[in-house]
Amino acid sequence: VLIPNLVLAQDNLAQKTQNPISDLISLPFQNNTNFGIGPNSRTQNVLNIQPVIPFSVSENWNLVTRTIAPLISQPDISEESGSTFGLGDINTSLWLSPKDPGKIIWGVGPILSFPTATDDMLGTGKFGLGPTFVVLTISGPWVAGVLLNNIWSVAGKSDRSDVNQMLIQPFINYNLAGGWYYSFAPIITADWEADSDNRWTIPLGLGLGRVTTMGTQPVNVSLALYYNVEKPEFVDDWQLRFQFTLLYPK
């Protein structure tokens, strides 16, 4: 049986974890298993290690940093077996956000992409730069908002294709008692360099998660399933997303 103070702490922490620009240090491990890729229905796996670290830069402003380092197992989509494993391109987002924003919470800044991939199949070969923006609101048990960015290639290997990619992630969470919550957080992407038939990836699905503790360590655990209702020719049909996050509240 959870004591009332612990339940309240879990509920409050759950809403903080759903705010990408809160003053909460966290270390998420997000594993995405993507099914049904290419003519041979291959499976790709991407483990994103994405520490989020906020800094106080003045009396009124925070700088929130999120770095995503992907470890990728990329199948050979033209064959029934064979894959490449390694590090993909690392990207870092920097959001400047007011400490006391009111009902509308927001952050804005740059996103940078680095050609750190250990194999050409796992990255773009380009340095990338662009804007990123987050806006959300919290009302009762609801947390709702959207994260956007667009990355353009600015340097890198001349024999690799230019990059012009947009990401939109709307998120809606409904929080229950005891740290449980439902989530809707599809990652919508657009490749502006591709032709119109292969430009958009639009998933739909739902997730369930809980903020709890392992010993004295607060953690956030969630599982979600998404289906791509619109996608390029060689992108997966289904995605199973499991996330385990270590939380370090003040």
C-alpha positions as MATLAB code, in Angstrom:
seq = 'VLIPNLVLAQDNLAQKTQNPISDLISLPFQNNTNFGIGPNSRTQNVLNIQPVIPFSVSENWNLVTRTIAPLISQPDISEESGSTFGLGDINTSLWLSPKDPGKIIWGVGPILSFPTATDDMLGTGKFGLGPTFVVLTISGPWVAGVLLNNIWSVAGKSDRSDVNQMLIQPFINYNLAGGWYYSFAPIITADWEADSDNRWTIPLGLGLGRVTTMGTQPVNVSLALYYNVEKPEFVDDWQLRFQFTLLYPK';
ca = [
       0.000    0.000    0.000;
       1.400    3.402   -0.993;
       1.362    6.065    1.683;
      -0.391    9.337    0.678;
       2.755   11.494    0.638;
       4.538    9.033   -1.644;
       1.546    8.848   -4.006;
       1.438   12.656   -4.220;
       5.190   12.824   -4.885;
       4.856   10.234   -7.685;
       1.955   12.115   -9.277;
       3.840   15.432   -9.213;
       7.000   13.796  -10.554;
       5.048   12.130  -13.365;
       3.938   15.536  -14.673;
       7.503   16.832  -14.435;
       8.829   13.938  -16.496;
       6.270   14.772  -19.214;
       7.593   18.328  -19.507;
      10.653   18.236  -21.838;
      11.955   21.526  -20.401;
      11.346   21.057  -16.667;
      14.156   21.645  -14.155;
      14.468   17.870  -13.666;
      17.708   16.011  -14.420;
      16.903   12.703  -16.095;
      18.608    9.897  -17.991;
      16.195    8.181  -20.395;
      17.001    4.965  -22.237;
      14.477    4.776  -25.063;
      14.420    1.550  -27.067;
      12.548    1.569  -30.376;
      11.961   -1.745  -32.143;
      10.723   -1.138  -35.685;
       8.970   -3.996  -37.484;
       8.183   -4.655  -41.146;
      11.006   -2.813  -42.940;
      11.436   -3.365  -46.678;
      10.331   -6.258  -48.905;
      11.688   -8.835  -46.441;
       9.898   -7.352  -43.376;
      13.141   -6.871  -41.466;
      13.384   -5.484  -37.909;
      15.467   -2.477  -36.852;
      16.370   -1.618  -33.273;
      17.390    1.843  -32.021;
      18.387    2.497  -28.415;
      18.436    6.242  -27.734;
      20.480    7.308  -24.723;
      19.260   10.855  -24.089;
      20.360   12.667  -20.915;
      18.407   15.843  -20.069;
      20.304   18.391  -17.969;
      18.896   21.823  -17.028;
      21.112   24.758  -16.041;
      20.154   27.976  -14.293;
      21.618   30.790  -16.406;
      20.040   33.741  -14.576;
      17.400   34.603  -11.998;
      14.657   34.238  -14.603;
      15.943   31.738  -17.186;
      16.936   28.074  -17.477;
      18.908   26.441  -20.276;
      17.712   22.874  -20.789;
      19.965   20.517  -22.764;
      19.006   17.174  -24.282;
      21.521   15.010  -26.120;
      20.411   11.919  -28.063;
      23.027    9.240  -28.791;
      21.481    6.384  -30.826;
      22.825    2.834  -30.852;
      21.420    1.272  -34.020;
      21.037   -2.266  -35.318;
      20.273   -1.633  -38.994;
      19.162   -4.604  -41.117;
      20.141   -5.009  -44.752;
      16.683   -4.360  -46.178;
      17.508   -5.971  -49.544;
      18.443   -9.299  -47.901;
      16.725  -11.750  -45.553;
      19.656  -11.635  -43.108;
      22.605   -9.438  -42.179;
      22.748   -6.153  -40.278;
      25.054   -3.323  -39.214;
      25.408   -2.253  -35.593;
      26.963    0.922  -34.207;
      26.554    4.515  -33.111;
      24.388    6.840  -35.187;
      24.509   10.630  -35.493;
      24.355   12.406  -32.133;
      22.148   15.487  -31.820;
      21.852   18.053  -29.050;
      18.944   20.417  -28.365;
      19.323   23.590  -26.273;
      16.161   25.289  -25.005;
      16.128   28.655  -23.257;
      13.055   28.648  -21.030;
      11.619   31.069  -18.428;
      11.678   29.791  -14.843;
       8.196   31.185  -14.149;
       6.336   30.908  -17.488;
       2.744   30.832  -16.214;
       0.138   28.530  -17.760;
       1.952   28.302  -21.098;
       5.396   26.711  -20.679;
       7.812   27.194  -23.546;
      11.427   26.904  -24.633;
      13.312   27.863  -27.792;
      16.826   27.413  -29.099;
      19.051   25.532  -31.566;
      19.426   21.861  -32.381;
      22.786   20.558  -33.580;
      23.529   17.255  -35.322;
      26.996   15.691  -35.470;
      28.184   13.040  -37.988;
      29.279   10.544  -35.342;
      27.921    7.432  -37.094;
      30.351    4.517  -37.088;
      29.087    3.343  -40.502;
      27.644    5.174  -43.521;
      24.419    3.145  -43.174;
      23.846    4.583  -39.688;
      24.104    8.332  -40.329;
      24.028   11.224  -42.767;
      27.734   12.134  -42.922;
      26.725   15.763  -42.368;
      26.861   18.403  -39.642;
      23.359   19.778  -39.114;
      21.868   22.879  -37.538;
      18.393   24.299  -37.060;
      15.783   25.711  -34.658;
      13.843   23.799  -32.019;
      10.783   24.846  -30.032;
       8.686   23.343  -27.230;
       5.360   24.594  -25.907;
       3.029   22.881  -23.414;
       0.457   23.402  -20.714;
      -0.480   21.478  -17.569;
      -4.107   21.416  -16.442;
      -5.245   19.035  -13.713;
      -4.241   15.508  -14.759;
      -3.489   16.613  -18.352;
      -0.105   17.515  -19.844;
      -0.283   18.533  -23.508;
       2.086   20.200  -25.916;
       4.291   19.862  -28.969;
       8.010   19.707  -29.734;
       9.275   20.829  -33.149;
      12.617   21.064  -34.899;
      14.087   21.272  -38.386;
      17.669   20.342  -39.248;
      19.566   21.492  -42.346;
      23.002   20.156  -43.277;
      25.661   22.877  -43.123;
      28.907   20.913  -43.682;
      30.203   17.389  -44.062;
      31.022   14.852  -46.746;
      30.385   16.283  -50.216;
      29.393   12.888  -51.625;
      26.516   12.482  -49.142;
      23.007   13.804  -49.697;
      21.924   17.143  -48.226;
      19.765   17.037  -45.098;
      16.534   18.972  -44.602;
      14.409   17.153  -42.039;
      11.573   18.246  -39.777;
      10.365   16.544  -36.598;
       7.024   17.211  -34.907;
       6.157   15.428  -31.657;
       2.750   16.278  -30.201;
       2.285   14.811  -26.735;
      -0.807   14.318  -24.605;
      -0.593   12.620  -21.219;
      -3.392   11.786  -18.804;
      -2.160   11.139  -15.272;
      -3.782    8.673  -12.882;
      -3.207    8.067   -9.175;
      -0.041    6.331   -7.997;
       2.196    7.659  -10.774;
       0.387    5.833  -13.613;
      -0.360    7.646  -16.878;
      -1.580    7.174  -20.444;
       0.469    8.766  -23.207;
       0.141    9.759  -26.844;
       3.476   10.964  -28.263;
       3.935   10.059  -31.955;
       7.148   11.190  -33.647;
       6.110   12.691  -37.000;
       8.906   13.376  -39.487;
       9.209   14.970  -42.913;
      12.191   14.603  -45.245;
      11.994   17.684  -47.452;
      14.697   16.284  -49.778;
      12.525   13.269  -50.674;
       9.761   13.200  -53.269;
       6.217   13.750  -52.044;
       5.370   10.020  -51.927;
       8.281    9.300  -49.567;
       8.327   12.448  -47.461;
       6.144   11.900  -44.389;
       6.195    9.374  -41.561;
       3.038    9.669  -39.439;
       2.482    7.159  -36.605;
      -0.586    6.684  -34.416;
      -0.737    4.749  -31.154;
      -0.886    4.846  -27.363;
       1.303    4.139  -24.370;
       1.082    3.348  -20.669;
       3.652    4.318  -18.063;
       4.369    4.743  -14.403;
       6.667    6.804  -12.222;
       7.799    4.696   -9.283;
      10.944    3.873   -7.310;
      13.550    1.126   -7.408;
      14.835    1.178   -3.863;
      15.404    4.894   -3.335;
      15.896    5.692   -7.033;
      12.897    7.360   -8.783;
      12.298    5.929  -12.252;
       9.853    6.365  -15.103;
       8.910    3.255  -17.085;
       6.662    3.259  -20.154;
       5.624    1.077  -23.077;
       3.917    2.280  -26.269;
       2.903    0.826  -29.629;
       2.594    2.885  -32.830;
       1.483    2.114  -36.391;
       2.638    4.250  -39.333;
      -0.464    5.347  -41.216;
       1.757    7.255  -43.658;
       5.370    6.324  -44.413;
       8.107    6.158  -47.064;
       8.526    2.910  -48.983;
      11.252    1.330  -46.834;
      10.202    2.561  -43.376;
       8.747    0.240  -40.721;
       5.044   -0.495  -40.316;
       5.009   -0.878  -36.505;
       7.095    0.524  -33.657;
       7.304   -0.799  -30.096;
       8.774    1.871  -27.793;
      10.041    0.958  -24.338;
      11.535    3.676  -22.150;
      13.307    3.418  -18.815;
      14.311    6.730  -17.239;
      16.400    7.446  -14.164;
      15.095   10.589  -12.425;
      17.074   12.978  -10.254;
      14.612   15.461   -8.677;
      15.981   18.351   -6.642;
];
